[in-house]
JSON list of C-alpha atoms in Angstrom, two decimals:
[
{"chain": "A", "resi": 21, "resn": "MET", "atom": "CA", "xyz": [-98.18, -26.94, -33.71]},
{"chain": "A", "resi": 22, "resn": "ARG", "atom": "CA", "xyz": [-95.51, -28.55, -31.58]},
{"chain": "A", "resi": 23, "resn": "PHE", "atom": "CA", "xyz": [-96.43, -30.43, -28.43]},
{"chain": "A", "resi": 24, "resn": "SER", "atom": "CA", "xyz": [-94.95, -32.56, -25.70]},
{"chain": "A", "resi": 25, "resn": "LYS", "atom": "CA", "xyz": [-96.78, -35.24, -23.76]},
{"chain": "A", "resi": 26, "resn": "TRP", "atom": "CA", "xyz": [-96.07, -35.92, -20.09]},
{"chain": "A", "resi": 27, "resn": "HIS", "atom": "CA", "xyz": [-97.52, -38.10, -17.36]},
{"chain": "A", "resi": 28, "resn": "ALA", "atom": "CA", "xyz": [-97.65, -38.15, -13.59]},
{"chain": "A", "resi": 29, "resn": "LEU", "atom": "CA", "xyz": [-98.44, -41.67, -12.37]},
{"chain": "A", "resi": 30, "resn": "GLY", "atom": "CA", "xyz": [-100.27, -42.38, -15.61]},
{"chain": "A", "resi": 31, "resn": "ASN", "atom": "CA", "xyz": [-102.25, -39.13, -15.49]},
{"chain": "A", "resi": 32, "resn": "SER", "atom": "CA", "xyz": [-101.23, -37.70, -18.89]},
{"chain": "A", "resi": 33, "resn": "TYR", "atom": "CA", "xyz": [-101.21, -34.14, -20.23]},
{"chain": "A", "resi": 34, "resn": "VAL", "atom": "CA", "xyz": [-100.34, -32.57, -23.57]},
{"chain": "A", "resi": 35, "resn": "ILE", "atom": "CA", "xyz": [-98.37, -29.31, -23.28]},
{"chain": "A", "resi": 36, "resn": "LEU", "atom": "CA", "xyz": [-99.08, -26.63, -25.90]},
{"chain": "A", "resi": 37, "resn": "GLU", "atom": "CA", "xyz": [-97.59, -23.12, -25.96]},
{"chain": "A", "resi": 38, "resn": "ARG", "atom": "CA", "xyz": [-100.11, -20.44, -26.88]},
{"chain": "A", "resi": 39, "resn": "GLU", "atom": "CA", "xyz": [-97.63, -18.44, -28.97]},
{"chain": "A", "resi": 40, "resn": "GLU", "atom": "CA", "xyz": [-97.10, -21.44, -31.25]},
{"chain": "A", "resi": 41, "resn": "LEU", "atom": "CA", "xyz": [-100.77, -22.26, -31.85]},
{"chain": "A", "resi": 42, "resn": "ALA", "atom": "CA", "xyz": [-102.07, -21.72, -35.36]},
{"chain": "A", "resi": 43, "resn": "ARG", "atom": "CA", "xyz": [-105.53, -21.10, -33.89]},
{"chain": "A", "resi": 44, "resn": "ARG", "atom": "CA", "xyz": [-106.87, -20.21, -30.48]},
{"chain": "A", "resi": 45, "resn": "LEU", "atom": "CA", "xyz": [-107.35, -23.23, -28.24]},
{"chain": "A", "resi": 46, "resn": "ASP", "atom": "CA", "xyz": [-111.05, -23.71, -27.49]},
{"chain": "A", "resi": 47, "resn": "ALA", "atom": "CA", "xyz": [-113.32, -26.44, -26.17]},
{"chain": "A", "resi": 48, "resn": "GLU", "atom": "CA", "xyz": [-113.69, -28.16, -29.55]},
{"chain": "A", "resi": 49, "resn": "LEU", "atom": "CA", "xyz": [-109.95, -28.26, -30.21]},
{"chain": "A", "resi": 50, "resn": "ALA", "atom": "CA", "xyz": [-109.19, -29.36, -26.65]},
{"chain": "A", "resi": 51, "resn": "GLN", "atom": "CA", "xyz": [-111.59, -32.28, -27.02]},
{"chain": "A", "resi": 52, "resn": "ARG", "atom": "CA", "xyz": [-109.96, -33.32, -30.30]},
{"chain": "A", "resi": 53, "resn": "VAL", "atom": "CA", "xyz": [-106.39, -33.13, -28.96]},
{"chain": "A", "resi": 54, "resn": "CYS", "atom": "CA", "xyz": [-107.36, -35.26, -25.94]},
{"chain": "A", "resi": 55, "resn": "ASP", "atom": "CA", "xyz": [-109.20, -37.84, -28.05]},
{"chain": "A", "resi": 56, "resn": "VAL", "atom": "CA", "xyz": [-107.14, -41.02, -28.42]},
{"chain": "A", "resi": 57, "resn": "ARG", "atom": "CA", "xyz": [-108.59, -41.71, -31.90]},
{"chain": "A", "resi": 58, "resn": "TYR", "atom": "CA", "xyz": [-108.43, -38.28, -33.55]},
{"chain": "A", "resi": 59, "resn": "GLY", "atom": "CA", "xyz": [-105.79, -36.51, -31.50]},
{"chain": "A", "resi": 60, "resn": "VAL", "atom": "CA", "xyz": [-102.87, -37.29, -29.23]},
{"chain": "A", "resi": 61, "resn": "GLY", "atom": "CA", "xyz": [-104.93, -38.81, -26.43]},
{"chain": "A", "resi": 62, "resn": "SER", "atom": "CA", "xyz": [-104.59, -37.47, -22.90]},
{"chain": "A", "resi": 63, "resn": "ASP", "atom": "CA", "xyz": [-106.34, -36.68, -19.64]},
{"chain": "A", "resi": 64, "resn": "GLY", "atom": "CA", "xyz": [-106.02, -32.97, -20.32]},
{"chain": "A", "resi": 65, "resn": "ILE", "atom": "CA", "xyz": [-104.05, -30.12, -21.87]},
{"chain": "A", "resi": 66, "resn": "ILE", "atom": "CA", "xyz": [-101.63, -27.70, -20.26]},
{"chain": "A", "resi": 67, "resn": "GLU", "atom": "CA", "xyz": [-101.77, -24.50, -22.29]},
{"chain": "A", "resi": 68, "resn": "VAL", "atom": "CA", "xyz": [-98.71, -22.38, -21.55]},
{"chain": "A", "resi": 69, "resn": "VAL", "atom": "CA", "xyz": [-100.08, -18.83, -21.77]},
{"chain": "A", "resi": 70, "resn": "ALA", "atom": "CA", "xyz": [-96.69, -17.22, -21.09]},
{"chain": "A", "resi": 71, "resn": "ALA", "atom": "CA", "xyz": [-93.29, -18.40, -19.94]},
{"chain": "A", "resi": 72, "resn": "ASP", "atom": "CA", "xyz": [-90.40, -16.18, -18.86]},
{"chain": "A", "resi": 73, "resn": "GLY", "atom": "CA", "xyz": [-87.35, -17.63, -17.15]},
{"chain": "A", "resi": 74, "resn": "ASP", "atom": "CA", "xyz": [-88.43, -19.59, -14.09]},
{"chain": "A", "resi": 75, "resn": "ARG", "atom": "CA", "xyz": [-92.09, -18.46, -14.19]},
{"chain": "A", "resi": 76, "resn": "ALA", "atom": "CA", "xyz": [-94.99, -19.62, -16.36]},
{"chain": "A", "resi": 77, "resn": "GLU", "atom": "CA", "xyz": [-98.73, -18.97, -16.52]},
{"chain": "A", "resi": 78, "resn": "ILE", "atom": "CA", "xyz": [-100.87, -21.90, -17.62]},
{"chain": "A", "resi": 79, "resn": "LEU", "atom": "CA", "xyz": [-104.45, -22.91, -18.37]},
{"chain": "A", "resi": 80, "resn": "ILE", "atom": "CA", "xyz": [-105.55, -26.47, -17.69]},
{"chain": "A", "resi": 81, "resn": "TRP", "atom": "CA", "xyz": [-108.11, -27.98, -20.06]},
{"chain": "A", "resi": 82, "resn": "ASN", "atom": "CA", "xyz": [-110.18, -31.06, -19.26]},
{"chain": "A", "resi": 83, "resn": "PRO", "atom": "CA", "xyz": [-110.82, -33.62, -22.02]},
{"chain": "A", "resi": 84, "resn": "ASP", "atom": "CA", "xyz": [-114.46, -32.53, -22.22]},
{"chain": "A", "resi": 85, "resn": "GLY", "atom": "CA", "xyz": [-113.34, -29.03, -23.23]},
{"chain": "A", "resi": 86, "resn": "SER", "atom": "CA", "xyz": [-113.92, -27.34, -19.89]},
{"chain": "A", "resi": 87, "resn": "VAL", "atom": "CA", "xyz": [-111.22, -25.42, -18.05]},
{"chain": "A", "resi": 88, "resn": "ALA", "atom": "CA", "xyz": [-110.06, -26.60, -14.61]},
{"chain": "A", "resi": 89, "resn": "GLU", "atom": "CA", "xyz": [-109.21, -24.18, -11.81]},
{"chain": "A", "resi": 90, "resn": "PHE", "atom": "CA", "xyz": [-106.29, -26.36, -10.72]},
{"chain": "A", "resi": 91, "resn": "SER", "atom": "CA", "xyz": [-104.62, -29.72, -11.21]},
{"chain": "A", "resi": 92, "resn": "GLY", "atom": "CA", "xyz": [-101.95, -31.01, -8.86]},
{"chain": "A", "resi": 93, "resn": "ASN", "atom": "CA", "xyz": [-100.48, -33.39, -11.42]},
{"chain": "A", "resi": 94, "resn": "GLY", "atom": "CA", "xyz": [-100.87, -30.96, -14.31]},
{"chain": "A", "resi": 95, "resn": "SER", "atom": "CA", "xyz": [-99.19, -28.16, -12.38]},
{"chain": "A", "resi": 96, "resn": "ARG", "atom": "CA", "xyz": [-96.31, -30.42, -11.33]},
{"chain": "A", "resi": 97, "resn": "ILE", "atom": "CA", "xyz": [-95.90, -31.52, -14.95]},
{"chain": "A", "resi": 98, "resn": "ALA", "atom": "CA", "xyz": [-95.79, -27.86, -15.99]},
{"chain": "A", "resi": 99, "resn": "ALA", "atom": "CA", "xyz": [-93.13, -27.28, -13.32]},
{"chain": "A", "resi": 100, "resn": "ALA", "atom": "CA", "xyz": [-91.00, -30.17, -14.61]},
{"chain": "A", "resi": 101, "resn": "TRP", "atom": "CA", "xyz": [-91.38, -28.90, -18.19]},
{"chain": "A", "resi": 102, "resn": "LEU", "atom": "CA", "xyz": [-90.42, -25.35, -17.19]},
{"chain": "A", "resi": 103, "resn": "GLY", "atom": "CA", "xyz": [-87.50, -26.51, -15.05]},
{"chain": "A", "resi": 104, "resn": "ALA", "atom": "CA", "xyz": [-86.07, -28.46, -18.00]},
{"chain": "A", "resi": 105, "resn": "ARG", "atom": "CA", "xyz": [-86.59, -25.49, -20.32]},
{"chain": "A", "resi": 106, "resn": "ALA", "atom": "CA", "xyz": [-85.12, -22.89, -17.95]},
{"chain": "A", "resi": 107, "resn": "GLY", "atom": "CA", "xyz": [-82.37, -25.14, -16.58]},
{"chain": "A", "resi": 108, "resn": "THR", "atom": "CA", "xyz": [-83.35, -24.55, -12.96]},
{"chain": "A", "resi": 109, "resn": "PRO", "atom": "CA", "xyz": [-84.80, -26.80, -10.25]},
{"chain": "A", "resi": 110, "resn": "ASP", "atom": "CA", "xyz": [-86.91, -24.01, -8.69]},
{"chain": "A", "resi": 111, "resn": "VAL", "atom": "CA", "xyz": [-89.86, -22.59, -10.63]},
{"chain": "A", "resi": 112, "resn": "THR", "atom": "CA", "xyz": [-93.19, -20.81, -10.15]},
{"chain": "A", "resi": 113, "resn": "ILE", "atom": "CA", "xyz": [-96.38, -21.88, -11.93]},
{"chain": "A", "resi": 114, "resn": "GLY", "atom": "CA", "xyz": [-99.37, -19.54, -12.14]},
{"chain": "A", "resi": 115, "resn": "VAL", "atom": "CA", "xyz": [-102.82, -21.13, -12.40]},
{"chain": "A", "resi": 116, "resn": "ASP", "atom": "CA", "xyz": [-106.13, -19.26, -12.21]},
{"chain": "A", "resi": 117, "resn": "GLY", "atom": "CA", "xyz": [-104.62, -16.27, -10.43]},
{"chain": "A", "resi": 118, "resn": "ARG", "atom": "CA", "xyz": [-102.67, -18.31, -7.88]},
{"chain": "A", "resi": 119, "resn": "ALA", "atom": "CA", "xyz": [-98.89, -18.86, -7.83]},
{"chain": "A", "resi": 120, "resn": "TYR", "atom": "CA", "xyz": [-97.39, -22.22, -6.88]},
{"chain": "A", "resi": 121, "resn": "GLN", "atom": "CA", "xyz": [-93.72, -22.72, -5.97]},
{"chain": "A", "resi": 122, "resn": "ALA", "atom": "CA", "xyz": [-92.17, -25.99, -7.09]},
{"chain": "A", "resi": 123, "resn": "ALA", "atom": "CA", "xyz": [-88.82, -27.73, -6.71]},
{"chain": "A", "resi": 124, "resn": "ILE", "atom": "CA", "xyz": [-87.60, -30.42, -9.12]},
{"chain": "A", "resi": 125, "resn": "ARG", "atom": "CA", "xyz": [-85.65, -32.95, -7.08]},
{"chain": "A", "resi": 126, "resn": "GLY", "atom": "CA", "xyz": [-82.77, -35.11, -8.26]},
{"chain": "A", "resi": 127, "resn": "ASP", "atom": "CA", "xyz": [-84.81, -38.31, -7.78]},
{"chain": "A", "resi": 128, "resn": "GLY", "atom": "CA", "xyz": [-87.30, -37.25, -10.46]},
{"chain": "A", "resi": 129, "resn": "ASN", "atom": "CA", "xyz": [-89.95, -36.08, -8.01]},
{"chain": "A", "resi": 130, "resn": "VAL", "atom": "CA", "xyz": [-91.50, -32.62, -8.10]},
{"chain": "A", "resi": 131, "resn": "ALA", "atom": "CA", "xyz": [-92.45, -31.01, -4.78]},
{"chain": "A", "resi": 132, "resn": "MET", "atom": "CA", "xyz": [-95.07, -28.28, -5.14]},
{"chain": "A", "resi": 133, "resn": "GLY", "atom": "CA", "xyz": [-96.51, -26.04, -2.46]},
{"chain": "A", "resi": 134, "resn": "VAL", "atom": "CA", "xyz": [-100.25, -26.15, -2.98]},
{"chain": "A", "resi": 135, "resn": "GLY", "atom": "CA", "xyz": [-101.02, -23.49, -0.37]},
{"chain": "A", "resi": 136, "resn": "ASP", "atom": "CA", "xyz": [-104.08, -23.38, 1.84]},
{"chain": "A", "resi": 137, "resn": "VAL", "atom": "CA", "xyz": [-106.65, -26.16, 1.61]},
{"chain": "A", "resi": 138, "resn": "GLU", "atom": "CA", "xyz": [-110.22, -25.66, 2.86]},
{"chain": "A", "resi": 139, "resn": "VAL", "atom": "CA", "xyz": [-111.83, -28.69, 4.49]},
{"chain": "A", "resi": 140, "resn": "GLY", "atom": "CA", "xyz": [-115.51, -28.38, 5.30]},
{"chain": "A", "resi": 141, "resn": "PRO", "atom": "CA", "xyz": [-117.45, -30.31, 7.94]},
{"chain": "A", "resi": 142, "resn": "MET", "atom": "CA", "xyz": [-118.72, -33.75, 6.99]},
{"chain": "A", "resi": 143, "resn": "GLU", "atom": "CA", "xyz": [-122.20, -33.71, 5.49]},
{"chain": "A", "resi": 144, "resn": "THR", "atom": "CA", "xyz": [-124.77, -36.14, 4.18]},
{"chain": "A", "resi": 145, "resn": "ILE", "atom": "CA", "xyz": [-126.50, -35.67, 0.83]},
{"chain": "A", "resi": 146, "resn": "GLU", "atom": "CA", "xyz": [-129.42, -37.44, -0.76]},
{"chain": "A", "resi": 147, "resn": "LEU", "atom": "CA", "xyz": [-128.47, -39.42, -3.84]},
{"chain": "A", "resi": 148, "resn": "GLY", "atom": "CA", "xyz": [-131.63, -40.95, -5.19]},
{"chain": "A", "resi": 149, "resn": "ASP", "atom": "CA", "xyz": [-132.75, -43.60, -2.73]},
{"chain": "A", "resi": 150, "resn": "GLU", "atom": "CA", "xyz": [-129.53, -43.53, -0.66]},
{"chain": "A", "resi": 151, "resn": "ARG", "atom": "CA", "xyz": [-127.66, -41.15, 1.59]},
{"chain": "A", "resi": 152, "resn": "VAL", "atom": "CA", "xyz": [-123.94, -40.54, 1.09]},
{"chain": "A", "resi": 153, "resn": "GLU", "atom": "CA", "xyz": [-121.66, -39.05, 3.74]},
{"chain": "A", "resi": 154, "resn": "LEU", "atom": "CA", "xyz": [-118.83, -36.92, 2.36]},
{"chain": "A", "resi": 155, "resn": "THR", "atom": "CA", "xyz": [-116.30, -34.26, 3.28]},
{"chain": "A", "resi": 156, "resn": "PRO", "atom": "CA", "xyz": [-116.20, -31.24, 0.92]},
{"chain": "A", "resi": 157, "resn": "VAL", "atom": "CA", "xyz": [-112.71, -29.93, 0.23]},
{"chain": "A", "resi": 158, "resn": "SER", "atom": "CA", "xyz": [-111.41, -27.03, -1.87]},
{"chain": "A", "resi": 159, "resn": "VAL", "atom": "CA", "xyz": [-107.89, -27.22, -3.31]},
{"chain": "A", "resi": 160, "resn": "GLY", "atom": "CA", "xyz": [-108.60, -24.31, -5.64]},
{"chain": "A", "resi": 161, "resn": "ASN", "atom": "CA", "xyz": [-111.03, -26.76, -7.26]},
{"chain": "A", "resi": 162, "resn": "PRO", "atom": "CA", "xyz": [-113.93, -28.68, -5.63]},
{"chain": "A", "resi": 163, "resn": "HIS", "atom": "CA", "xyz": [-113.74, -32.20, -4.18]},
{"chain": "A", "resi": 164, "resn": "ALA", "atom": "CA", "xyz": [-116.09, -34.61, -2.44]},
{"chain": "A", "resi": 165, "resn": "VAL", "atom": "CA", "xyz": [-114.22, -37.13, -0.28]},
{"chain": "A", "resi": 166, "resn": "VAL", "atom": "CA", "xyz": [-116.14, -40.31, 0.59]},
{"chain": "A", "resi": 167, "resn": "ARG", "atom": "CA", "xyz": [-114.68, -42.81, 3.06]},
{"chain": "A", "resi": 168, "resn": "GLY", "atom": "CA", "xyz": [-115.40, -46.42, 2.16]},
{"chain": "A", "resi": 169, "resn": "ASP", "atom": "CA", "xyz": [-113.98, -49.56, 0.58]},
{"chain": "A", "resi": 170, "resn": "ALA", "atom": "CA", "xyz": [-112.51, -47.82, -2.50]},
{"chain": "A", "resi": 171, "resn": "GLU", "atom": "CA", "xyz": [-113.91, -50.40, -4.89]},
{"chain": "A", "resi": 172, "resn": "ARG", "atom": "CA", "xyz": [-113.85, -49.61, -8.61]},
{"chain": "A", "resi": 173, "resn": "ASP", "atom": "CA", "xyz": [-117.48, -50.65, -9.16]},
{"chain": "A", "resi": 174, "resn": "GLU", "atom": "CA", "xyz": [-118.51, -48.26, -6.41]},
{"chain": "A", "resi": 175, "resn": "LEU", "atom": "CA", "xyz": [-116.46, -45.45, -7.98]},
{"chain": "A", "resi": 176, "resn": "LEU", "atom": "CA", "xyz": [-118.12, -45.98, -11.36]},
{"chain": "A", "resi": 177, "resn": "ARG", "atom": "CA", "xyz": [-121.53, -46.01, -9.69]},
{"chain": "A", "resi": 178, "resn": "LEU", "atom": "CA", "xyz": [-121.12, -43.02, -7.35]},
{"chain": "A", "resi": 179, "resn": "GLY", "atom": "CA", "xyz": [-118.60, -40.88, -9.23]},
{"chain": "A", "resi": 180, "resn": "PRO", "atom": "CA", "xyz": [-120.75, -39.51, -12.05]},
{"chain": "A", "resi": 181, "resn": "ARG", "atom": "CA", "xyz": [-123.76, -39.09, -9.77]},
{"chain": "A", "resi": 182, "resn": "LEU", "atom": "CA", "xyz": [-121.83, -37.08, -7.20]},
{"chain": "A", "resi": 183, "resn": "GLU", "atom": "CA", "xyz": [-119.99, -35.07, -9.85]},
{"chain": "A", "resi": 184, "resn": "THR", "atom": "CA", "xyz": [-123.25, -33.68, -11.21]},
{"chain": "A", "resi": 185, "resn": "HIS", "atom": "CA", "xyz": [-125.24, -33.48, -7.93]},
{"chain": "A", "resi": 186, "resn": "HIS", "atom": "CA", "xyz": [-126.98, -30.15, -7.37]},
{"chain": "A", "resi": 187, "resn": "ARG", "atom": "CA", "xyz": [-124.94, -29.74, -4.16]},
{"chain": "A", "resi": 188, "resn": "PHE", "atom": "CA", "xyz": [-122.04, -28.89, -6.51]},
{"chain": "A", "resi": 189, "resn": "PRO", "atom": "CA", "xyz": [-123.27, -26.35, -9.07]},
{"chain": "A", "resi": 190, "resn": "GLU", "atom": "CA", "xyz": [-119.85, -26.25, -10.80]},
{"chain": "A", "resi": 191, "resn": "ARG", "atom": "CA", "xyz": [-119.59, -30.08, -10.58]},
{"chain": "A", "resi": 192, "resn": "THR", "atom": "CA", "xyz": [-116.99, -31.75, -8.39]},
{"chain": "A", "resi": 193, "resn": "ASN", "atom": "CA", "xyz": [-114.13, -34.24, -8.30]},
{"chain": "A", "resi": 194, "resn": "VAL", "atom": "CA", "xyz": [-114.90, -37.37, -6.29]},
{"chain": "A", "resi": 195, "resn": "GLN", "atom": "CA", "xyz": [-112.58, -39.54, -4.18]},
{"chain": "A", "resi": 196, "resn": "LEU", "atom": "CA", "xyz": [-113.38, -42.90, -2.63]},
{"chain": "A", "resi": 197, "resn": "VAL", "atom": "CA", "xyz": [-110.99, -43.32, 0.30]},
{"chain": "A", "resi": 198, "resn": "ARG", "atom": "CA", "xyz": [-109.92, -46.37, 2.29]},
{"chain": "A", "resi": 199, "resn": "VAL", "atom": "CA", "xyz": [-107.82, -45.79, 5.40]},
{"chain": "A", "resi": 200, "resn": "ASP", "atom": "CA", "xyz": [-105.03, -48.40, 5.41]},
{"chain": "A", "resi": 201, "resn": "GLY", "atom": "CA", "xyz": [-103.01, -47.09, 8.34]},
{"chain": "A", "resi": 202, "resn": "PRO", "atom": "CA", "xyz": [-102.11, -43.99, 10.37]},
{"chain": "A", "resi": 203, "resn": "THR", "atom": "CA", "xyz": [-100.26, -42.43, 7.41]},
{"chain": "A", "resi": 204, "resn": "THR", "atom": "CA", "xyz": [-101.57, -44.39, 4.41]},
{"chain": "A", "resi": 205, "resn": "LEU", "atom": "CA", "xyz": [-104.66, -44.10, 2.22]},
{"chain": "A", "resi": 206, "resn": "THR", "atom": "CA", "xyz": [-105.91, -45.95, -0.85]},
{"chain": "A", "resi": 207, "resn": "VAL", "atom": "CA", "xyz": [-107.83, -43.58, -3.13]},
{"chain": "A", "resi": 208, "resn": "LEU", "atom": "CA", "xyz": [-109.86, -44.03, -6.31]},
{"chain": "A", "resi": 209, "resn": "VAL", "atom": "CA", "xyz": [-110.63, -40.90, -8.32]},
{"chain": "A", "resi": 210, "resn": "TRP", "atom": "CA", "xyz": [-113.53, -39.75, -10.47]},
{"chain": "A", "resi": 211, "resn": "GLU", "atom": "CA", "xyz": [-112.27, -36.53, -12.04]},
{"chain": "A", "resi": 212, "resn": "ARG", "atom": "CA", "xyz": [-114.63, -33.76, -13.02]},
{"chain": "A", "resi": 213, "resn": "GLY", "atom": "CA", "xyz": [-114.71, -33.52, -16.80]},
{"chain": "A", "resi": 214, "resn": "ALA", "atom": "CA", "xyz": [-112.54, -36.61, -17.26]},
{"chain": "A", "resi": 215, "resn": "GLY", "atom": "CA", "xyz": [-114.09, -39.52, -15.38]},
{"chain": "A", "resi": 216, "resn": "GLU", "atom": "CA", "xyz": [-112.09, -42.35, -13.83]},
{"chain": "A", "resi": 217, "resn": "THR", "atom": "CA", "xyz": [-108.37, -41.58, -13.76]},
{"chain": "A", "resi": 218, "resn": "SER", "atom": "CA", "xyz": [-105.29, -43.46, -12.59]},
{"chain": "A", "resi": 219, "resn": "ALA", "atom": "CA", "xyz": [-104.03, -40.63, -10.39]},
{"chain": "A", "resi": 220, "resn": "SER", "atom": "CA", "xyz": [-104.82, -37.04, -9.46]},
{"chain": "A", "resi": 221, "resn": "GLY", "atom": "CA", "xyz": [-102.64, -34.65, -7.51]},
{"chain": "A", "resi": 222, "resn": "SER", "atom": "CA", "xyz": [-105.41, -32.37, -6.27]},
{"chain": "A", "resi": 223, "resn": "SER", "atom": "CA", "xyz": [-107.50, -35.44, -5.34]},
{"chain": "A", "resi": 224, "resn": "ALA", "atom": "CA", "xyz": [-104.57, -36.82, -3.34]},
{"chain": "A", "resi": 225, "resn": "VAL", "atom": "CA", "xyz": [-104.35, -33.49, -1.51]},
{"chain": "A", "resi": 226, "resn": "ALA", "atom": "CA", "xyz": [-108.11, -33.40, -0.88]},
{"chain": "A", "resi": 227, "resn": "ALA", "atom": "CA", "xyz": [-108.19, -36.98, 0.43]},
{"chain": "A", "resi": 228, "resn": "ALA", "atom": "CA", "xyz": [-105.18, -36.45, 2.71]},
{"chain": "A", "resi": 229, "resn": "ALA", "atom": "CA", "xyz": [-106.47, -33.11, 4.02]},
{"chain": "A", "resi": 230, "resn": "ALA", "atom": "CA", "xyz": [-109.88, -34.64, 4.80]},
{"chain": "A", "resi": 231, "resn": "ALA", "atom": "CA", "xyz": [-108.21, -37.63, 6.48]},
{"chain": "A", "resi": 232, "resn": "VAL", "atom": "CA", "xyz": [-106.01, -35.48, 8.71]},
{"chain": "A", "resi": 233, "resn": "THR", "atom": "CA", "xyz": [-108.80, -33.03, 9.57]},
{"chain": "A", "resi": 234, "resn": "ASN", "atom": "CA", "xyz": [-111.25, -35.85, 10.39]},
{"chain": "A", "resi": 235, "resn": "GLY", "atom": "CA", "xyz": [-108.68, -37.73, 12.45]},
{"chain": "A", "resi": 236, "resn": "TRP", "atom": "CA", "xyz": [-108.39, -40.72, 10.10]},
{"chain": "A", "resi": 237, "resn": "CYS", "atom": "CA", "xyz": [-104.66, -40.15, 9.49]},
{"chain": "A", "resi": 238, "resn": "GLU", "atom": "CA", "xyz": [-101.73, -38.00, 10.52]},
{"chain": "A", "resi": 239, "resn": "THR", "atom": "CA", "xyz": [-99.31, -36.10, 8.27]},
{"chain": "A", "resi": 240, "resn": "PRO", "atom": "CA", "xyz": [-97.39, -36.85, 6.10]},
{"chain": "A", "resi": 241, "resn": "VAL", "atom": "CA", "xyz": [-99.80, -39.07, 4.18]},
{"chain": "A", "resi": 242, "resn": "SER", "atom": "CA", "xyz": [-98.92, -41.56, 1.46]},
{"chain": "A", "resi": 243, "resn": "VAL", "atom": "CA", "xyz": [-101.81, -41.68, -1.01]},
{"chain": "A", "resi": 244, "resn": "ARG", "atom": "CA", "xyz": [-101.96, -44.89, -3.04]},
{"chain": "A", "resi": 245, "resn": "MET", "atom": "CA", "xyz": [-103.80, -44.69, -6.36]},
{"chain": "A", "resi": 246, "resn": "PRO", "atom": "CA", "xyz": [-103.91, -47.12, -9.30]},
{"chain": "A", "resi": 247, "resn": "GLY", "atom": "CA", "xyz": [-101.08, -45.21, -11.01]},
{"chain": "A", "resi": 248, "resn": "GLY", "atom": "CA", "xyz": [-98.80, -45.07, -7.97]},
{"chain": "A", "resi": 249, "resn": "VAL", "atom": "CA", "xyz": [-98.15, -43.16, -4.76]},
{"chain": "A", "resi": 250, "resn": "LEU", "atom": "CA", "xyz": [-98.15, -39.43, -4.03]},
{"chain": "A", "resi": 251, "resn": "ARG", "atom": "CA", "xyz": [-96.94, -37.94, -0.74]},
{"chain": "A", "resi": 252, "resn": "VAL", "atom": "CA", "xyz": [-98.94, -35.14, 0.90]},
{"chain": "A", "resi": 253, "resn": "GLU", "atom": "CA", "xyz": [-97.48, -33.05, 3.71]},
{"chain": "A", "resi": 254, "resn": "LEU", "atom": "CA", "xyz": [-99.66, -30.68, 5.76]},
{"chain": "A", "resi": 255, "resn": "ASP", "atom": "CA", "xyz": [-98.43, -28.12, 8.26]},
{"chain": "A", "resi": 256, "resn": "ASP", "atom": "CA", "xyz": [-100.32, -26.79, 11.29]},
{"chain": "A", "resi": 257, "resn": "GLU", "atom": "CA", "xyz": [-102.09, -24.14, 9.18]},
{"chain": "A", "resi": 258, "resn": "ALA", "atom": "CA", "xyz": [-103.39, -26.60, 6.55]},
{"chain": "A", "resi": 259, "resn": "ARG", "atom": "CA", "xyz": [-100.78, -25.53, 4.00]},
{"chain": "A", "resi": 260, "resn": "VAL", "atom": "CA", "xyz": [-99.89, -28.44, 1.77]},
{"chain": "A", "resi": 261, "resn": "THR", "atom": "CA", "xyz": [-96.90, -29.73, -0.18]},
{"chain": "A", "resi": 262, "resn": "LEU", "atom": "CA", "xyz": [-97.53, -32.37, -2.86]},
{"chain": "A", "resi": 263, "resn": "VAL", "atom": "CA", "xyz": [-94.64, -34.63, -3.87]},
{"chain": "A", "resi": 264, "resn": "GLY", "atom": "CA", "xyz": [-94.51, -37.09, -6.78]},
{"chain": "A", "resi": 265, "resn": "PRO", "atom": "CA", "xyz": [-92.98, -37.86, -10.18]},
{"chain": "A", "resi": 266, "resn": "ALA", "atom": "CA", "xyz": [-93.53, -36.15, -13.53]},
{"chain": "A", "resi": 267, "resn": "GLU", "atom": "CA", "xyz": [-92.06, -37.63, -16.71]},
{"chain": "A", "resi": 268, "resn": "GLU", "atom": "CA", "xyz": [-91.94, -36.68, -20.37]},
{"chain": "A", "resi": 269, "resn": "ILE", "atom": "CA", "xyz": [-93.34, -39.30, -22.75]},
{"chain": "A", "resi": 270, "resn": "CYS", "atom": "CA", "xyz": [-92.73, -37.82, -26.20]},
{"chain": "A", "resi": 271, "resn": "VAL", "atom": "CA", "xyz": [-92.59, -34.70, -28.35]},
{"chain": "A", "resi": 272, "resn": "GLY", "atom": "CA", "xyz": [-94.17, -34.19, -31.74]},
{"chain": "A", "resi": 273, "resn": "GLU", "atom": "CA", "xyz": [-96.13, -31.98, -34.11]},
{"chain": "A", "resi": 274, "resn": "LEU", "atom": "CA", "xyz": [-99.91, -31.74, -34.37]},
{"chain": "A", "resi": 275, "resn": "ARG", "atom": "CA", "xyz": [-101.61, -31.20, -37.72]},
{"chain": "A", "resi": 276, "resn": "LEU", "atom": "CA", "xyz": [-105.15, -30.27, -36.81]}
]
């Protein structure tokens, strides 16, 4: 089966087209493809269910074999892949029943309309012998935004505990957020089903939306992550545009 591997600020995805697969992609095969020792190695898989002209339907697989409702970086990568294939800068990506419009810009960035983002009121949850204040956000997938020092040790300590907390029955993505200025955040990400990651598009959106809603920042927001910077623009109705790079790494053939 042929594949291509892409990354967005170090957040890497393998693209597979369903019509070319010798067997149906399932949790076991997704885990093997993502494994750096036995497969290609990636933070996830973009399965292209169907592609026709400037439109494509995709499934996004996590490295643990679960399916994600949405990925900002994965969807932008799919848009860049489709734009190159169709020879057009304007494409539509369908994910989990939602359609996302994207524009591939001449500077290598992909701007994608993420649509409405739901930001809940801040809440405090019990986490063993401590209490953690967070802002729940939905970007088509769940997020828990925690304002703090954005230290890696703290991410590794809190991330897996928050991901699997009973407050989030479907598990959640976790962001540790430091406010650096009126339009700038530093964010560390613990991704549901993947763990610590260098960058996450939906996490950047969740962190920026929480920051604007809570009055920590104003739009547009530059979100700094270990892999680089994503730009998040929110309008007055909480509709979001996510802007950042997506680059092809390699193409090849899998023998699994």
